[in-house]
PDB file of N, CA and C and ligand atoms in Angstrom:
ATOM      1  N   LYS A   1      -7.922 -20.823   4.961  1.00 81.00           N
ATOM      2  CA  LYS A   1      -8.996 -20.204   5.737  1.00 81.00           C
ATOM      3  C   LYS A   1      -9.857 -19.353   4.813  1.00 81.00           C
ATOM      4  N   GLN A   2     -11.149 -19.428   4.985  1.00 90.00           N
ATOM      5  CA  GLN A   2     -12.048 -18.616   4.166  1.00 90.00           C
ATOM      6  C   GLN A   2     -11.871 -17.140   4.509  1.00 90.00           C
ATOM      7  N   GLN A   3     -12.036 -16.323   3.477  1.00 95.00           N
ATOM      8  CA  GLN A   3     -11.746 -14.912   3.677  1.00 95.00           C
ATOM      9  C   GLN A   3     -12.640 -14.047   2.804  1.00 95.00           C
ATOM     10  N   HIS A   4     -13.043 -12.929   3.364  1.00 96.00           N
ATOM     11  CA  HIS A   4     -13.818 -11.966   2.575  1.00 96.00           C
ATOM     12  C   HIS A   4     -12.946 -10.761   2.248  1.00 96.00           C
ATOM     13  N   LEU A   5     -13.009 -10.339   0.973  1.00 95.00           N
ATOM     14  CA  LEU A   5     -12.226  -9.188   0.529  1.00 95.00           C
ATOM     15  C   LEU A   5     -13.126  -8.171  -0.142  1.00 95.00           C
ATOM     16  N   THR A   6     -12.816  -6.910   0.024  1.00 97.00           N
ATOM     17  CA  THR A   6     -13.410  -5.873  -0.809  1.00 97.00           C
ATOM     18  C   THR A   6     -12.284  -5.299  -1.655  1.00 97.00           C
ATOM     19  N   ILE A   7     -12.390  -5.514  -2.961  1.00 97.00           N
ATOM     20  CA  ILE A   7     -11.318  -5.104  -3.869  1.00 97.00           C
ATOM     21  C   ILE A   7     -11.793  -3.911  -4.692  1.00 97.00           C
ATOM     22  N   PRO A   8     -11.049  -2.796  -4.688  1.00 97.00           N
ATOM     23  CA  PRO A   8     -11.444  -1.664  -5.528  1.00 97.00           C
ATOM     24  C   PRO A   8     -11.227  -2.010  -6.995  1.00 97.00           C
ATOM     25  N   VAL A   9     -12.196  -1.637  -7.829  1.00 98.00           N
ATOM     26  CA  VAL A   9     -12.107  -1.922  -9.269  1.00 98.00           C
ATOM     27  C   VAL A   9     -12.383  -0.625 -10.033  1.00 98.00           C
ATOM     28  N   SER A  10     -11.429  -0.200 -10.852  1.00 98.00           N
ATOM     29  CA  SER A  10     -11.635   1.009 -11.653  1.00 98.00           C
ATOM     30  C   SER A  10     -11.943   0.641 -13.097  1.00 98.00           C
ATOM     31  N   GLY A  11     -12.602   1.539 -13.795  1.00 98.00           N
ATOM     32  CA  GLY A  11     -12.845   1.353 -15.221  1.00 98.00           C
ATOM     33  C   GLY A  11     -14.204   0.796 -15.580  1.00 98.00           C
ATOM     34  N   MET A  12     -15.029   0.511 -14.582  1.00 98.00           N
ATOM     35  CA  MET A  12     -16.373  -0.005 -14.880  1.00 98.00           C
ATOM     36  C   MET A  12     -17.320   1.181 -15.071  1.00 98.00           C
ATOM     37  N   THR A  13     -18.036   1.181 -16.207  1.00 97.00           N
ATOM     38  CA  THR A  13     -18.940   2.300 -16.436  1.00 97.00           C
ATOM     39  C   THR A  13     -20.386   1.880 -16.677  1.00 97.00           C
ATOM     40  N   CYS A  14     -20.646   0.603 -16.792  1.00 97.00           N
ATOM     41  CA  CYS A  14     -22.036   0.200 -17.019  1.00 97.00           C
ATOM     42  C   CYS A  14     -22.302  -1.178 -16.410  1.00 97.00           C
ATOM     43  N   ALA A  15     -23.558  -1.599 -16.492  1.00 98.00           N
ATOM     44  CA  ALA A  15     -23.949  -2.875 -15.887  1.00 98.00           C
ATOM     45  C   ALA A  15     -23.282  -4.062 -16.583  1.00 98.00           C
ATOM     46  N   SER A  16     -22.962  -3.905 -17.863  1.00 98.00           N
ATOM     47  CA  SER A  16     -22.258  -4.994 -18.547  1.00 98.00           C
ATOM     48  C   SER A  16     -20.849  -5.178 -18.007  1.00 98.00           C
ATOM     49  N   CYS A  17     -20.218  -4.068 -17.669  1.00 98.00           N
ATOM     50  CA  CYS A  17     -18.897  -4.152 -17.037  1.00 98.00           C
ATOM     51  C   CYS A  17     -19.001  -4.956 -15.743  1.00 98.00           C
ATOM     52  N   VAL A  18     -20.024  -4.661 -14.965  1.00 98.00           N
ATOM     53  CA  VAL A  18     -20.220  -5.357 -13.691  1.00 98.00           C
ATOM     54  C   VAL A  18     -20.349  -6.861 -13.924  1.00 98.00           C
ATOM     55  N   ARG A  19     -21.164  -7.233 -14.916  1.00 98.00           N
ATOM     56  CA  ARG A  19     -21.339  -8.665 -15.191  1.00 98.00           C
ATOM     57  C   ARG A  19     -20.044  -9.306 -15.681  1.00 98.00           C
ATOM     58  N   SER A  20     -19.269  -8.552 -16.483  1.00 98.00           N
ATOM     59  CA  SER A  20     -17.991  -9.084 -16.968  1.00 98.00           C
ATOM     60  C   SER A  20     -17.052  -9.397 -15.807  1.00 98.00           C
ATOM     61  N   VAL A  21     -16.969  -8.461 -14.887  1.00 98.00           N
ATOM     62  CA  VAL A  21     -16.064  -8.665 -13.758  1.00 98.00           C
ATOM     63  C   VAL A  21     -16.561  -9.826 -12.897  1.00 98.00           C
ATOM     64  N   GLU A  22     -17.877  -9.884 -12.666  1.00 98.00           N
ATOM     65  CA  GLU A  22     -18.406 -10.995 -11.861  1.00 98.00           C
ATOM     66  C   GLU A  22     -18.122 -12.341 -12.526  1.00 98.00           C
ATOM     67  N   ARG A  23     -18.238 -12.371 -13.855  1.00 98.00           N
ATOM     68  CA  ARG A  23     -18.000 -13.631 -14.568  1.00 98.00           C
ATOM     69  C   ARG A  23     -16.539 -14.086 -14.449  1.00 98.00           C
ATOM     70  N   VAL A  24     -15.608 -13.176 -14.729  1.00 98.00           N
ATOM     71  CA  VAL A  24     -14.197 -13.599 -14.706  1.00 98.00           C
ATOM     72  C   VAL A  24     -13.733 -13.930 -13.287  1.00 98.00           C
ATOM     73  N   VAL A  25     -14.222 -13.169 -12.317  1.00 98.00           N
ATOM     74  CA  VAL A  25     -13.813 -13.464 -10.945  1.00 98.00           C
ATOM     75  C   VAL A  25     -14.427 -14.786 -10.481  1.00 98.00           C
ATOM     76  N   GLY A  26     -15.683 -15.022 -10.898  1.00 98.00           N
ATOM     77  CA  GLY A  26     -16.346 -16.261 -10.500  1.00 98.00           C
ATOM     78  C   GLY A  26     -15.683 -17.516 -11.029  1.00 98.00           C
ATOM     79  N   LYS A  27     -14.913 -17.356 -12.111  1.00 98.00           N
ATOM     80  CA  LYS A  27     -14.226 -18.514 -12.700  1.00 98.00           C
ATOM     81  C   LYS A  27     -12.902 -18.834 -12.024  1.00 98.00           C
ATOM     82  N   VAL A  28     -12.414 -17.908 -11.207  1.00 98.00           N
ATOM     83  CA  VAL A  28     -11.115 -18.133 -10.566  1.00 98.00           C
ATOM     84  C   VAL A  28     -11.226 -19.248  -9.524  1.00 98.00           C
ATOM     85  N   ASP A  29     -10.272 -20.141  -9.543  1.00 97.00           N
ATOM     86  CA  ASP A  29     -10.211 -21.224  -8.563  1.00 97.00           C
ATOM     87  C   ASP A  29     -10.185 -20.664  -7.147  1.00 97.00           C
ATOM     88  N   GLY A  30     -11.024 -21.167  -6.289  1.00 97.00           N
ATOM     89  CA  GLY A  30     -10.987 -20.755  -4.898  1.00 97.00           C
ATOM     90  C   GLY A  30     -11.970 -19.662  -4.545  1.00 97.00           C
ATOM     91  N   VAL A  31     -12.704 -19.152  -5.547  1.00 98.00           N
ATOM     92  CA  VAL A  31     -13.702 -18.118  -5.269  1.00 98.00           C
ATOM     93  C   VAL A  31     -15.038 -18.770  -4.949  1.00 98.00           C
ATOM     94  N   ARG A  32     -15.610 -18.402  -3.808  1.00 98.00           N
ATOM     95  CA  ARG A  32     -16.893 -18.955  -3.416  1.00 98.00           C
ATOM     96  C   ARG A  32     -18.032 -18.077  -3.902  1.00 98.00           C
ATOM     97  N   GLU A  33     -17.853 -16.756  -3.784  1.00 98.00           N
ATOM     98  CA  GLU A  33     -18.935 -15.828  -4.124  1.00 98.00           C
ATOM     99  C   GLU A  33     -18.342 -14.481  -4.516  1.00 98.00           C
ATOM    100  N   VAL A  34     -18.988 -13.832  -5.481  1.00 98.00           N
ATOM    101  CA  VAL A  34     -18.537 -12.490  -5.863  1.00 98.00           C
ATOM    102  C   VAL A  34     -19.749 -11.612  -6.156  1.00 98.00           C
ATOM    103  N   ALA A  35     -19.672 -10.374  -5.682  1.00 98.00           N
ATOM    104  CA  ALA A  35     -20.697  -9.376  -5.983  1.00 98.00           C
ATOM    105  C   ALA A  35     -19.990  -8.058  -6.280  1.00 98.00           C
ATOM    106  N   VAL A  36     -20.233  -7.537  -7.480  1.00 98.00           N
ATOM    107  CA  VAL A  36     -19.571  -6.301  -7.895  1.00 98.00           C
ATOM    108  C   VAL A  36     -20.553  -5.146  -7.776  1.00 98.00           C
ATOM    109  N   ASN A  37     -20.067  -4.019  -7.245  1.00 98.00           N
ATOM    110  CA  ASN A  37     -20.901  -2.839  -7.062  1.00 98.00           C
ATOM    111  C   ASN A  37     -20.369  -1.694  -7.907  1.00 98.00           C
ATOM    112  N   LEU A  38     -21.173  -1.256  -8.863  1.00 98.00           N
ATOM    113  CA  LEU A  38     -20.746  -0.184  -9.772  1.00 98.00           C
ATOM    114  C   LEU A  38     -20.606   1.144  -9.031  1.00 98.00           C
ATOM    115  N   ALA A  39     -21.549   1.435  -8.154  1.00 97.00           N
ATOM    116  CA  ALA A  39     -21.557   2.728  -7.465  1.00 97.00           C
ATOM    117  C   ALA A  39     -20.322   2.914  -6.590  1.00 97.00           C
ATOM    118  N   THR A  40     -19.913   1.860  -5.939  1.00 97.00           N
ATOM    119  CA  THR A  40     -18.749   1.966  -5.051  1.00 97.00           C
ATOM    120  C   THR A  40     -17.469   1.515  -5.741  1.00 97.00           C
ATOM    121  N   GLU A  41     -17.590   1.115  -7.019  1.00 97.00           N
ATOM    122  CA  GLU A  41     -16.433   0.662  -7.802  1.00 97.00           C
ATOM    123  C   GLU A  41     -15.602  -0.356  -7.032  1.00 97.00           C
ATOM    124  N   SER A  42     -16.289  -1.409  -6.588  1.00 98.00           N
ATOM    125  CA  SER A  42     -15.577  -2.422  -5.824  1.00 98.00           C
ATOM    126  C   SER A  42     -16.219  -3.790  -6.015  1.00 98.00           C
ATOM    127  N   ALA A  43     -15.444  -4.800  -5.690  1.00 98.00           N
ATOM    128  CA  ALA A  43     -15.911  -6.181  -5.764  1.00 98.00           C
ATOM    129  C   ALA A  43     -15.817  -6.804  -4.380  1.00 98.00           C
ATOM    130  N   ASP A  44     -16.936  -7.323  -3.908  1.00 98.00           N
ATOM    131  CA  ASP A  44     -16.933  -8.078  -2.652  1.00 98.00           C
ATOM    132  C   ASP A  44     -16.760  -9.539  -3.011  1.00 98.00           C
ATOM    133  N   VAL A  45     -15.685 -10.127  -2.519  1.00 98.00           N
ATOM    134  CA  VAL A  45     -15.331 -11.488  -2.913  1.00 98.00           C
ATOM    135  C   VAL A  45     -15.150 -12.341  -1.676  1.00 98.00           C
ATOM    136  N   THR A  46     -15.775 -13.515  -1.683  1.00 98.00           N
ATOM    137  CA  THR A  46     -15.536 -14.483  -0.618  1.00 98.00           C
ATOM    138  C   THR A  46     -14.727 -15.632  -1.204  1.00 98.00           C
ATOM    139  N   LEU A  47     -13.621 -15.932  -0.559  1.00 97.00           N
ATOM    140  CA  LEU A  47     -12.712 -16.980  -1.034  1.00 97.00           C
ATOM    141  C   LEU A  47     -12.786 -18.207  -0.136  1.00 97.00           C
ATOM    142  N   PHE A  48     -12.669 -19.377  -0.768  1.00 96.00           N
ATOM    143  CA  PHE A  48     -12.507 -20.588   0.045  1.00 96.00           C
ATOM    144  C   PHE A  48     -11.135 -20.598   0.704  1.00 96.00           C
ATOM    145  N   ASP A  49     -10.195 -19.941   0.037  1.00 90.00           N
ATOM    146  CA  ASP A  49      -8.814 -19.943   0.519  1.00 90.00           C
ATOM    147  C   ASP A  49      -8.173 -18.600   0.193  1.00 90.00           C
ATOM    148  N   ARG A  50      -7.540 -17.983   1.154  1.00 89.00           N
ATOM    149  CA  ARG A  50      -6.978 -16.648   0.936  1.00 89.00           C
ATOM    150  C   ARG A  50      -5.890 -16.652  -0.133  1.00 89.00           C
ATOM    151  N   LYS A  51      -5.343 -17.808  -0.436  1.00 93.00           N
ATOM    152  CA  LYS A  51      -4.309 -17.860  -1.464  1.00 93.00           C
ATOM    153  C   LYS A  51      -4.853 -17.523  -2.853  1.00 93.00           C
ATOM    154  N   ALA A  52      -6.178 -17.493  -3.001  1.00 95.00           N
ATOM    155  CA  ALA A  52      -6.776 -17.157  -4.298  1.00 95.00           C
ATOM    156  C   ALA A  52      -6.773 -15.657  -4.578  1.00 95.00           C
ATOM    157  N   GLY A  53      -6.445 -14.842  -3.595  1.00 95.00           N
ATOM    158  CA  GLY A  53      -6.522 -13.394  -3.743  1.00 95.00           C
ATOM    159  C   GLY A  53      -5.763 -12.835  -4.938  1.00 95.00           C
ATOM    160  N   PRO A  54      -4.488 -13.162  -5.097  1.00 96.00           N
ATOM    161  CA  PRO A  54      -3.725 -12.627  -6.227  1.00 96.00           C
ATOM    162  C   PRO A  54      -4.305 -13.036  -7.586  1.00 96.00           C
ATOM    163  N   ALA A  55      -4.866 -14.226  -7.683  1.00 97.00           N
ATOM    164  CA  ALA A  55      -5.465 -14.666  -8.951  1.00 97.00           C
ATOM    165  C   ALA A  55      -6.716 -13.863  -9.264  1.00 97.00           C
ATOM    166  N   VAL A  56      -7.438 -13.435  -8.240  1.00 97.00           N
ATOM    167  CA  VAL A  56      -8.627 -12.609  -8.450  1.00 97.00           C
ATOM    168  C   VAL A  56      -8.218 -11.256  -9.028  1.00 97.00           C
ATOM    169  N   VAL A  57      -7.203 -10.649  -8.436  1.00 97.00           N
ATOM    170  CA  VAL A  57      -6.711  -9.356  -8.946  1.00 97.00           C
ATOM    171  C   VAL A  57      -6.228  -9.518 -10.390  1.00 97.00           C
ATOM    172  N   ALA A  58      -5.488 -10.578 -10.672  1.00 97.00           N
ATOM    173  CA  ALA A  58      -4.973 -10.810 -12.028  1.00 97.00           C
ATOM    174  C   ALA A  58      -6.115 -10.967 -13.022  1.00 97.00           C
ATOM    175  N   ALA A  59      -7.183 -11.650 -12.624  1.00 98.00           N
ATOM    176  CA  ALA A  59      -8.314 -11.872 -13.527  1.00 98.00           C
ATOM    177  C   ALA A  59      -9.030 -10.561 -13.843  1.00 98.00           C
ATOM    178  N   ILE A  60      -9.156  -9.698 -12.850  1.00 98.00           N
ATOM    179  CA  ILE A  60      -9.792  -8.393 -13.068  1.00 98.00           C
ATOM    180  C   ILE A  60      -8.965  -7.567 -14.050  1.00 98.00           C
ATOM    181  N   GLU A  61      -7.661  -7.572 -13.857  1.00 97.00           N
ATOM    182  CA  GLU A  61      -6.787  -6.782 -14.740  1.00 97.00           C
ATOM    183  C   GLU A  61      -6.774  -7.364 -16.149  1.00 97.00           C
ATOM    184  N   LYS A  62      -6.773  -8.690 -16.249  1.00 98.00           N
ATOM    185  CA  LYS A  62      -6.773  -9.321 -17.568  1.00 98.00           C
ATOM    186  C   LYS A  62      -8.055  -8.991 -18.339  1.00 98.00           C
ATOM    187  N   ALA A  63      -9.149  -8.783 -17.608  1.00 98.00           N
ATOM    188  CA  ALA A  63     -10.425  -8.452 -18.247  1.00 98.00           C
ATOM    189  C   ALA A  63     -10.480  -6.987 -18.676  1.00 98.00           C
ATOM    190  N   GLY A  64      -9.445  -6.224 -18.345  1.00 98.00           N
ATOM    191  CA  GLY A  64      -9.368  -4.854 -18.826  1.00 98.00           C
ATOM    192  C   GLY A  64      -9.734  -3.780 -17.819  1.00 98.00           C
ATOM    193  N   TYR A  65      -9.884  -4.177 -16.566  1.00 98.00           N
ATOM    194  CA  TYR A  65     -10.224  -3.212 -15.530  1.00 98.00           C
ATOM    195  C   TYR A  65      -9.018  -3.017 -14.618  1.00 98.00           C
ATOM    196  N   GLY A  66      -9.095  -1.974 -13.804  1.00 97.00           N
ATOM    197  CA  GLY A  66      -7.962  -1.658 -12.947  1.00 97.00           C
ATOM    198  C   GLY A  66      -8.225  -2.026 -11.505  1.00 97.00           C
ATOM    199  N   VAL A  67      -7.169  -2.328 -10.794  1.00 97.00           N
ATOM    200  CA  VAL A  67      -7.259  -2.555  -9.351  1.00 97.00           C
ATOM    201  C   VAL A  67      -6.324  -1.557  -8.680  1.00 97.00           C
ATOM    202  N   PRO A  68      -6.869  -0.367  -8.339  1.00 96.00           N
ATOM    203  CA  PRO A  68      -6.022   0.650  -7.715  1.00 96.00           C
ATOM    204  C   PRO A  68      -5.524   0.179  -6.355  1.00 96.00           C
ATOM    205  N   LEU A  69      -4.329   0.616  -6.014  1.00 85.00           N
ATOM    206  CA  LEU A  69      -3.789   0.272  -4.708  1.00 85.00           C
ATOM    207  C   LEU A  69      -4.639   0.914  -3.621  1.00 85.00           C
ATOM    208  N   GLN A  70      -4.906   0.157  -2.575  1.00 69.00           N
ATOM    209  CA  GLN A  70      -5.648   0.702  -1.438  1.00 69.00           C
ATOM    210  C   GLN A  70      -4.674   1.427  -0.530  1.00 69.00           C
ATOM    211  N   THR A  71      -5.044   2.632  -0.146  1.00 63.00           N
ATOM    212  CA  THR A  71      -4.161   3.373   0.751  1.00 63.00           C
ATOM    213  C   THR A  71      -4.862   3.645   2.072  1.00 63.00           C
TER     214      THR A  71
HETATM  215 MO1  9UX B 101     -20.089  -1.238 -20.418  1.00 84.72          MO
HETATM  216 MO2  9UX B 101     -17.641  -1.775 -19.822  1.00 84.72          MO
HETATM  217  O1  9UX B 101     -20.812  -0.867 -22.123  1.00 84.72           O
HETATM  218  O2  9UX B 101     -16.032  -1.970 -20.752  1.00 84.72           O
HETATM  219  S1  9UX B 101     -19.106  -3.207 -20.772  1.00 84.72           S
HETATM  220  S2  9UX B 101     -18.504   0.196 -20.572  1.00 84.72           S
END
């Protein structure tokens, strides 16, 4: 089932960081669309399949950014 997620992303400080995160997330299998917002430190991601969620988080962390736990 298609799903929209807002994922918190820490460690982004400039527009290049935003593009880096958009690039790596966009390459993950199952991602339909991604838009990263520096001001809110989050990534809005639309997935073709909710099973892609963990791979999106892994890709963000591998690129050197953090995904703080949502409370
Ligand atoms: Mo921006 Mo991000 O210069 O690691 S690319 S700080």
